Amino acid sequence: MSQIQTKIKSDKPILKVEDLQVAFTQGGNTQIAVGGVSFAIAPGETLALVGESGSGKSVSAMSILKLLPYPAASHPGGTIHFDGQDLLTASDENLRKTRGNRISVIFQEPMSSLNPLHTIEKQVTEVLRIHRGMRDEQAKKRTLELLHQVGIRDPEKRLDAYPHQLSGGQRQRVMIAMALANEPDLLIADEPTTALDVTVQAQILELLHRLQVENGMAMLFITHDLGIVRKIADRVCVMTKGKIVEEGKTQAIFENPQHAYTRHLLAAEPKGHPPAANANAEKVMEARDVKVWFPIKTGLFRRVTDHVKAVDGIDLTVRAGQTVGVVGESGSGKTTLGLALTRMISSKGEIVFDGQRIDERSFKEMKPLREKIQIVFQDPFGSLSPRMPVADIISEGLRIHAPKLSADERDERVVQALKETGLDPATRFRFPHEFSGGQRQRIAIARAMVLKPRFVMLDEPTSALDMSVQAQVVDLLRDLQKKHNLAFLFISHDLKVVRALANEVIVMRNGKVVERGSADEIFDAPKTDYTEALMAAAFDIETRHMGAVSQ
């Protein structure tokens, strides 16, 4: 996608934040999270607030509508003026009129933000009924318009769907539809594309820009991905440790960064190459004509009338010490394939692990093999129990698969796993919420490594991490693979990470493999329009084939 230039409608700021301070009080102790931040946004302008996790980006943005956990959060100083009104001192009634109406928010994780118990229709129409006073039929009609506007295919079929029935990209589009339902004057987009694949990411950015131009909307775009900033922002504020250390026009920041932290961000991305592939290495995991079809039931008697072919006849081989990367859009079947190979869901076709057929085994019969087949999930915060200290989380598998180990022996294995993954063993008695996102992902990797597996499925393990942390995790995975001769199935929408890790790449679309080959072949000479479009979206390459990617 080419550089986007937003048309600014007015030079007068619609939002002006001056010397904003944010503090959090817990157990009598007060900590300053944001210390004196100032910025302004004009109508039609996009300001990007960038920095690594913990820099204060989201805290500053959520302060605008007072969405922080008050009274634990407070504002010792500063003002936030929106269209002449100080939102920090505004009454609850005035804030309610502003929230979702004149200022809307797209949150980072749509699965957490959308109500799992309500249909898409109910959640979007609720916004229209509350703020616009629309009746049911009018609200439904407007909801269909919004879903069509944000690129949801066949929106009529999606009205009765629940969030878990949509892909990540579709859920994010629903969040955007809700945020834009009332045509706000200011849109706060908090990491809206973090967990999306590159093609959907490009579509979402184009969509936001188009809607912004149509409505003359100001946008505060929060992200840690500088590649996105370059495409969408007019101006950039770089944050670290609760302060803005550099501010300027996007082009100037990228071409001539002044602050050392900005230069650090620009230089941070996964680098290096995977261990050399050995065609004669032992086959650890094999799949032959694997299919996962989900039935579609309709009518009064819920008869099966069709199937969703999530995985439709896939063959692959993962060898010891090597990585097969699986890429494709949201809904292409990547994760479903990984879950089928690890026998987390039922499938048809042959699956062979270490020379043994496992596709015909029951889930109970799979238990003896579980320690050798491990998974690292996309969201470590969601996959780590918040009620257990890290030592118990990592040792849980040992209690099941190595019950004869003494408590001291288990603890020794935990300490070793933490050291291998670059974590201080002294922190093993802390809880997951006391760690950063990158540290939590290392804990998730340590939980898998402590069982000394042969095969590891890595499902988007770096998607929600800062660029510099991504690079560290990629280096860690490469080192662990080399040390233990591990076979990796690496599922990711981040093609830069895939290039740094994968020996072989398969490109999936609509449940099928559209292209496969060595990483060099796929990245340097893609053979299909679809693969070329993926590369263009990931590496910002101009191509005439972008239309090959479905909307």
mmCIF file of C-alpha atoms in Angstrom, residues 338-536:
data_model
loop_
_atom_site.group_PDB
_atom_site.id
_atom_site.type_symbol
_atom_site.label_atom_id
_atom_site.label_comp_id
_atom_site.label_asym_id
_atom_site.label_seq_id
_atom_site.Cartn_x
_atom_site.Cartn_y
_atom_site.Cartn_z
ATOM 1 C CA GLY A 338 -2.188 -26.815 13.475
ATOM 2 C CA LEU A 339 -4.914 -27.948 15.871
ATOM 3 C CA ALA A 340 -5.620 -30.960 13.671
ATOM 4 C CA LEU A 341 -1.944 -31.994 13.583
ATOM 5 C CA THR A 342 -1.700 -31.740 17.374
ATOM 6 C CA ARG A 343 -4.982 -33.669 17.698
ATOM 7 C CA MET A 344 -6.727 -30.851 19.524
ATOM 8 C CA ILE A 345 -9.618 -31.213 17.068
ATOM 9 C CA SER A 346 -10.887 -34.133 14.992
ATOM 10 C CA SER A 347 -9.879 -34.471 11.360
ATOM 11 C CA LYS A 348 -9.809 -36.891 8.451
ATOM 12 C CA GLY A 349 -6.687 -38.068 6.659
ATOM 13 C CA GLU A 350 -3.398 -39.516 7.898
ATOM 14 C CA ILE A 351 -1.358 -37.807 10.618
ATOM 15 C CA VAL A 352 1.936 -39.499 11.507
ATOM 16 C CA PHE A 353 4.053 -38.425 14.485
ATOM 17 C CA ASP A 354 7.435 -40.068 15.053
ATOM 18 C CA GLY A 355 6.428 -42.895 12.743
ATOM 19 C CA GLN A 356 3.117 -43.554 14.541
ATOM 20 C CA ARG A 357 -0.357 -42.982 13.101
ATOM 21 C CA ILE A 358 -2.119 -40.670 15.550
ATOM 22 C CA ASP A 359 -5.170 -39.555 13.538
ATOM 23 C CA GLU A 360 -7.141 -42.615 14.674
ATOM 24 C CA ARG A 361 -6.238 -42.220 18.334
ATOM 25 C CA SER A 362 -8.818 -40.870 20.789
ATOM 26 C CA PHE A 363 -7.967 -37.814 22.808
ATOM 27 C CA LYS A 364 -7.397 -40.090 25.816
ATOM 28 C CA GLU A 365 -5.049 -42.299 23.788
ATOM 29 C CA MET A 366 -3.091 -39.185 22.807
ATOM 30 C CA LYS A 367 -2.168 -38.395 26.427
ATOM 31 C CA PRO A 368 1.146 -40.340 26.464
ATOM 32 C CA LEU A 369 2.320 -38.355 23.415
ATOM 33 C CA ARG A 370 1.284 -34.915 24.656
ATOM 34 C CA GLU A 371 4.617 -34.149 26.296
ATOM 35 C CA LYS A 372 6.341 -34.563 22.921
ATOM 36 C CA ILE A 373 3.766 -32.447 21.049
ATOM 37 C CA GLN A 374 3.484 -28.947 22.472
ATOM 38 C CA ILE A 375 1.722 -25.689 21.565
ATOM 39 C CA VAL A 376 2.647 -22.047 22.135
ATOM 40 C CA PHE A 377 -0.482 -19.947 21.756
ATOM 41 C CA GLN A 378 -0.951 -16.477 20.292
ATOM 42 C CA ASP A 379 -2.096 -14.725 23.472
ATOM 43 C CA PRO A 380 0.081 -15.647 26.459
ATOM 44 C CA PHE A 381 -2.058 -13.596 28.846
ATOM 45 C CA GLY A 382 -5.094 -15.658 27.858
ATOM 46 C CA SER A 383 -3.277 -19.011 27.927
ATOM 47 C CA LEU A 384 -1.544 -18.529 31.305
ATOM 48 C CA SER A 385 -3.668 -18.981 34.416
ATOM 49 C CA PRO A 386 -3.876 -15.650 36.289
ATOM 50 C CA ARG A 387 -4.305 -17.530 39.590
ATOM 51 C CA MET A 388 -1.110 -19.569 39.400
ATOM 52 C CA PRO A 389 2.488 -18.430 39.942
ATOM 53 C CA VAL A 390 4.856 -19.000 37.050
ATOM 54 C CA ALA A 391 6.575 -21.949 38.743
ATOM 55 C CA ASP A 392 3.259 -23.822 38.981
ATOM 56 C CA ILE A 393 2.292 -22.922 35.386
ATOM 57 C CA ILE A 394 5.530 -24.294 33.965
ATOM 58 C CA SER A 395 5.625 -27.388 36.201
ATOM 59 C CA GLU A 396 1.986 -28.348 35.621
ATOM 60 C CA GLY A 397 2.889 -30.531 32.636
ATOM 61 C CA LEU A 398 5.626 -32.246 34.645
ATOM 62 C CA ARG A 399 3.118 -33.248 37.324
ATOM 63 C CA ILE A 400 1.057 -34.993 34.644
ATOM 64 C CA HIS A 401 3.767 -36.490 32.410
ATOM 65 C CA ALA A 402 6.584 -37.028 34.938
ATOM 66 C CA PRO A 403 4.764 -37.800 38.207
ATOM 67 C CA LYS A 404 7.782 -39.591 39.706
ATOM 68 C CA LEU A 405 9.826 -36.391 39.849
ATOM 69 C CA SER A 406 10.242 -34.968 43.336
ATOM 70 C CA ALA A 407 9.295 -31.364 44.111
ATOM 71 C CA ASP A 408 12.971 -30.377 44.038
ATOM 72 C CA GLU A 409 13.526 -32.113 40.706
ATOM 73 C CA ARG A 410 10.481 -30.355 39.206
ATOM 74 C CA ASP A 411 11.742 -27.028 40.489
ATOM 75 C CA GLU A 412 15.173 -27.717 38.974
ATOM 76 C CA ARG A 413 13.540 -28.390 35.570
ATOM 77 C CA VAL A 414 11.524 -25.153 35.884
ATOM 78 C CA VAL A 415 14.662 -23.153 36.705
ATOM 79 C CA GLN A 416 16.444 -24.674 33.708
ATOM 80 C CA ALA A 417 13.518 -23.851 31.380
ATOM 81 C CA LEU A 418 13.408 -20.258 32.595
ATOM 82 C CA LYS A 419 17.161 -19.854 32.080
ATOM 83 C CA GLU A 420 16.882 -21.311 28.567
ATOM 84 C CA THR A 421 14.163 -18.817 27.666
ATOM 85 C CA GLY A 422 16.059 -15.827 29.055
ATOM 86 C CA LEU A 423 14.047 -15.274 32.240
ATOM 87 C CA ASP A 424 15.327 -14.796 35.790
ATOM 88 C CA PRO A 425 14.452 -17.951 37.785
ATOM 89 C CA ALA A 426 13.999 -15.770 40.873
ATOM 90 C CA THR A 427 10.799 -14.422 39.284
ATOM 91 C CA ARG A 428 9.131 -17.859 39.150
ATOM 92 C CA PHE A 429 6.973 -17.122 42.202
ATOM 93 C CA ARG A 430 5.337 -14.109 40.557
ATOM 94 C CA PHE A 431 2.036 -14.158 38.689
ATOM 95 C CA PRO A 432 1.569 -13.581 34.915
ATOM 96 C CA HIS A 433 0.157 -10.047 35.311
ATOM 97 C CA GLU A 434 3.472 -8.981 36.866
ATOM 98 C CA PHE A 435 5.316 -9.573 33.583
ATOM 99 C CA SER A 436 5.440 -7.723 30.269
ATOM 100 C CA GLY A 437 3.927 -9.196 27.084
ATOM 101 C CA GLY A 438 7.310 -10.406 25.862
ATOM 102 C CA GLN A 439 8.124 -12.006 29.212
ATOM 103 C CA ARG A 440 4.745 -13.754 29.288
ATOM 104 C CA GLN A 441 5.433 -15.228 25.857
ATOM 105 C CA ARG A 442 8.789 -16.495 27.127
ATOM 106 C CA ILE A 443 6.931 -18.128 30.036
ATOM 107 C CA ALA A 444 4.605 -19.816 27.526
ATOM 108 C CA ILE A 445 7.638 -21.062 25.577
ATOM 109 C CA ALA A 446 9.261 -22.281 28.812
ATOM 110 C CA ARG A 447 6.066 -24.204 29.663
ATOM 111 C CA ALA A 448 6.393 -26.033 26.342
ATOM 112 C CA MET A 449 10.170 -26.551 26.554
ATOM 113 C CA VAL A 450 10.181 -27.980 30.099
ATOM 114 C CA LEU A 451 8.646 -31.211 28.724
ATOM 115 C CA LYS A 452 11.444 -31.584 26.148
ATOM 116 C CA PRO A 453 9.122 -31.895 23.126
ATOM 117 C CA ARG A 454 9.923 -33.100 19.631
ATOM 118 C CA PHE A 455 7.303 -31.020 17.806
ATOM 119 C CA VAL A 456 6.029 -27.549 18.680
ATOM 120 C CA MET A 457 3.159 -25.719 17.041
ATOM 121 C CA LEU A 458 3.702 -21.964 17.384
ATOM 122 C CA ASP A 459 0.435 -20.151 16.704
ATOM 123 C CA GLU A 460 1.127 -16.451 16.063
ATOM 124 C CA PRO A 461 3.539 -16.308 19.049
ATOM 125 C CA THR A 462 4.898 -12.849 18.173
ATOM 126 C CA SER A 463 1.838 -11.079 16.742
ATOM 127 C CA ALA A 464 1.037 -8.930 19.788
ATOM 128 C CA LEU A 465 4.648 -8.125 20.691
ATOM 129 C CA ASP A 466 6.716 -5.006 20.103
ATOM 130 C CA MET A 467 9.117 -5.157 17.170
ATOM 131 C CA SER A 468 12.217 -5.303 19.371
ATOM 132 C CA VAL A 469 10.650 -8.027 21.543
ATOM 133 C CA GLN A 470 9.627 -9.924 18.385
ATOM 134 C CA ALA A 471 13.262 -9.969 17.315
ATOM 135 C CA GLN A 472 14.326 -11.317 20.725
ATOM 136 C CA VAL A 473 11.691 -14.091 20.653
ATOM 137 C CA VAL A 474 12.697 -15.081 17.102
ATOM 138 C CA ASP A 475 16.338 -15.358 18.198
ATOM 139 C CA LEU A 476 15.252 -17.397 21.231
ATOM 140 C CA LEU A 477 13.196 -19.834 19.133
ATOM 141 C CA ARG A 478 16.037 -20.261 16.668
ATOM 142 C CA ASP A 479 18.491 -21.024 19.499
ATOM 143 C CA LEU A 480 16.130 -23.513 21.160
ATOM 144 C CA GLN A 481 15.496 -25.271 17.858
ATOM 145 C CA LYS A 482 19.194 -25.638 17.162
ATOM 146 C CA LYS A 483 19.962 -26.803 20.702
ATOM 147 C CA HIS A 484 17.185 -29.425 20.918
ATOM 148 C CA ASN A 485 16.747 -30.315 17.225
ATOM 149 C CA LEU A 486 13.085 -29.273 17.412
ATOM 150 C CA ALA A 487 10.528 -29.484 14.630
ATOM 151 C CA PHE A 488 8.432 -26.292 14.423
ATOM 152 C CA LEU A 489 5.136 -25.580 12.710
ATOM 153 C CA PHE A 490 5.136 -21.782 12.730
ATOM 154 C CA ILE A 491 1.781 -20.139 12.003
ATOM 155 C CA SER A 492 1.951 -16.416 11.445
ATOM 156 C CA HIS A 493 0.606 -13.488 9.476
ATOM 157 C CA ASP A 494 3.904 -11.630 9.987
ATOM 158 C CA LEU A 495 5.935 -12.583 6.941
ATOM 159 C CA LYS A 496 9.092 -10.875 8.199
ATOM 160 C CA VAL A 497 9.080 -13.212 11.201
ATOM 161 C CA VAL A 498 8.352 -16.218 8.962
ATOM 162 C CA ARG A 499 11.287 -15.355 6.719
ATOM 163 C CA ALA A 500 13.608 -15.241 9.724
ATOM 164 C CA LEU A 501 12.497 -18.665 11.009
ATOM 165 C CA ALA A 502 11.091 -20.912 8.273
ATOM 166 C CA ASN A 503 12.926 -23.313 5.968
ATOM 167 C CA GLU A 504 9.773 -24.194 4.040
ATOM 168 C CA VAL A 505 6.612 -22.131 3.608
ATOM 169 C CA ILE A 506 3.097 -23.148 2.647
ATOM 170 C CA VAL A 507 0.598 -20.485 1.645
ATOM 171 C CA MET A 508 -3.023 -21.261 2.538
ATOM 172 C CA ARG A 509 -6.258 -19.816 1.250
ATOM 173 C CA ASN A 510 -9.790 -21.066 1.884
ATOM 174 C CA GLY A 511 -8.507 -24.272 3.450
ATOM 175 C CA LYS A 512 -6.175 -25.231 0.587
ATOM 176 C CA VAL A 513 -2.487 -24.813 -0.170
ATOM 177 C CA VAL A 514 -2.103 -22.372 -3.069
ATOM 178 C CA GLU A 515 1.699 -22.425 -3.094
ATOM 179 C CA ARG A 516 4.538 -24.151 -1.292
ATOM 180 C CA GLY A 517 8.307 -24.160 -1.490
ATOM 181 C CA SER A 518 11.493 -23.142 0.265
ATOM 182 C CA ALA A 519 11.402 -19.797 2.065
ATOM 183 C CA ASP A 520 13.692 -18.269 -0.552
ATOM 184 C CA GLU A 521 11.447 -19.447 -3.393
ATOM 185 C CA ILE A 522 8.264 -18.147 -1.800
ATOM 186 C CA PHE A 523 9.674 -14.782 -0.743
ATOM 187 C CA ASP A 524 11.892 -14.033 -3.716
ATOM 188 C CA ALA A 525 9.866 -15.513 -6.563
ATOM 189 C CA PRO A 526 6.199 -16.086 -5.650
ATOM 190 C CA LYS A 527 4.370 -17.967 -8.383
ATOM 191 C CA THR A 528 0.735 -17.026 -7.655
ATOM 192 C CA ASP A 529 -0.974 -13.658 -7.633
ATOM 193 C CA TYR A 530 -2.244 -14.361 -4.118
ATOM 194 C CA THR A 531 1.244 -14.985 -2.703
ATOM 195 C CA GLU A 532 2.550 -11.922 -4.515
ATOM 196 C CA ALA A 533 -0.240 -9.876 -2.921
ATOM 197 C CA LEU A 534 0.715 -11.188 0.525
ATOM 198 C CA MET A 535 4.328 -10.183 -0.055
ATOM 199 C CA ALA A 536 3.296 -6.758 -1.310
#
